[in-house]
Amino acid sequence: MTDASLFNTRRLLLGLTGGVAAYKAAELARFLIQDGVDVQTVMTESACHFVGTATLQALTGKPVFTDLWDTGIASSMAHIDLSRNVDAILVAPASADFIAKLAHGSADDLLSTLCLARDCPLLIAPAMNRQMWENPATQRNIVALERDGVTILGPASGVQACGETGMGRMLEAFELAETICAFFQPKLLQGKRVLVTAGPTYEAIDAVRGITNLSSGKMGYAVARAALEAGAEVTLISGPVCLDAPMTARLVNVVSARDMLAAVKKEISRIDIFVSVAAVADYRAISTNKQKTKKTEHSITLEFISNPDILEYVATLSRPPFCVGFAAETENLERNAEAKRRKKKLPLLAANLAQDTIGSDESTLTLFDNEGKNDLPKAPKIEQARRLIKHIASLYEKQTKKINPDTLT
Ligand code: C5P
């Protein structure tokens, strides 16, 4: 579990209303806690028919509130106190009935009352039968809520608990968790176009064999997610990995270094920031056998030729985007990383020790730029990616100001 106290912990009030999708809220609470969000749960009476308070209490480590008249809250003002101590309220699932109540400012239970009494953003994830969703009354209520500044997440279309198919399914727990985490991040790269390469490349030797490396793609995918959270439009060019891409990234799958270079070339002219996290194979076999090479008793020799350096190609374009490199070293981290940064003419390079980071969910990073070095102590890769994005945003802004004298203050 993430040590939330180390980071900028955000507090979320998670409200559950009556719907079969309430079971997904339990998993959502778990994902949010894992992501370092502090979750306080409030359930309506109907929600308690679908899942037990004990489940949410165990997952969040906090008592679950259900009662407007709860005497356990210090000032006996549960509807005020609970909504004052959070950065946002998410109602998931939000039933048709609860949506109607919100739209009309009705406040006859704890959750609807604290939504009305809130002074923080409100997000809702509708979940209901497709006819209920499509009903003009629900649609009117949704329009009214949007007009009131409420954020509506989903719903999705698909098979429903009632057996019908259509709009009204609540978004999946991982989608909601990703959306909430993004909601809490500052929009440091709003409107910027970011290209990220991630994962290993695979260089074929014959029809079924090849050379690759141990890169998992976790850091590159985390950088793509952090850039999206910061408001960027993200294209992720990925070598072969076993990861789900962030929901709103444009994913381009590639296999070899040359495929990756071709994909990068297609995108690069419209890109503001290029983050090259991929562990691109330095060499490929000079010739490949289209069939499976047969085993013999003799030893064989493979001849390799070096692959194009994608990052160097981009960094030396006549009008390059802001380029960020990664270096995974096994020794002399500082010396090797800084040498690499200078050779590839990069404004920023993030370096880590290969043996500590490959395949791990955590990393320790050192950032090298023209002003010196910055150590980012060990943290989950998504947190490191957020710190990296913050650093990129600040260097990018300085560089843009330097290039455009009109913006000098
Ligand atoms: O492999 P190396 O340590 O040189 O990688 C440093 C940086 O260069 C990384 O950001 C990597 O993505 C990039 N690179 C590349 N093309 C290569 C080799 C490395 O873009 N052929």
PDB file of N, CA and C in Angstrom, residues 20 109 118 158 247 265 284 336 367:
ATOM      1  N   VAL A  20     -27.098  -2.204  -7.836  1.00  0.00           N
ATOM      2  CA  VAL A  20     -26.268  -3.425  -7.864  1.00  0.00           C
ATOM      3  C   VAL A  20     -24.789  -3.066  -7.981  1.00  0.00           C
ATOM      4  N   ASP A 109     -31.593  12.675   3.658  1.00  0.00           N
ATOM      5  CA  ASP A 109     -30.762  11.689   4.344  1.00  0.00           C
ATOM      6  C   ASP A 109     -29.353  12.255   4.427  1.00  0.00           C
ATOM      7  N   ARG A 118     -22.187  20.972   0.722  1.00  0.00           N
ATOM      8  CA  ARG A 118     -20.743  20.893   0.431  1.00  0.00           C
ATOM      9  C   ARG A 118     -20.171  22.238  -0.014  1.00  0.00           C
ATOM     10  N   GLY A 158     -23.489  -1.467 -21.971  1.00  0.00           N
ATOM     11  CA  GLY A 158     -23.114  -2.882 -21.881  1.00  0.00           C
ATOM     12  C   GLY A 158     -24.239  -3.707 -21.303  1.00  0.00           C
ATOM     13  N   MET A 247      -6.498   4.947 -19.717  1.00  0.00           N
ATOM     14  CA  MET A 247      -7.728   5.011 -20.504  1.00  0.00           C
ATOM     15  C   MET A 247      -7.698   5.970 -21.680  1.00  0.00           C
ATOM     16  N   LYS A 265       8.476   8.976 -35.782  1.00  0.00           N
ATOM     17  CA  LYS A 265       8.592   9.932 -36.900  1.00  0.00           C
ATOM     18  C   LYS A 265       7.218  10.429 -37.351  1.00  0.00           C
ATOM     19  N   ARG A 284      20.378  -5.206 -33.438  1.00  0.00           N
ATOM     20  CA  ARG A 284      19.471  -6.212 -34.017  1.00  0.00           C
ATOM     21  C   ARG A 284      20.328  -7.128 -34.898  1.00  0.00           C
ATOM     22  N   ASN A 336      27.719   8.229 -15.862  1.00  0.00           N
ATOM     23  CA  ASN A 336      27.155   7.697 -17.111  1.00  0.00           C
ATOM     24  C   ASN A 336      25.933   8.490 -17.566  1.00  0.00           C
ATOM     25  N   LEU A 367      17.359  13.218 -11.354  1.00  0.00           N
ATOM     26  CA  LEU A 367      17.131  14.016 -12.559  1.00  0.00           C
ATOM     27  C   LEU A 367      18.347  14.888 -12.825  1.00  0.00           C
TER      28      LEU A 367
END
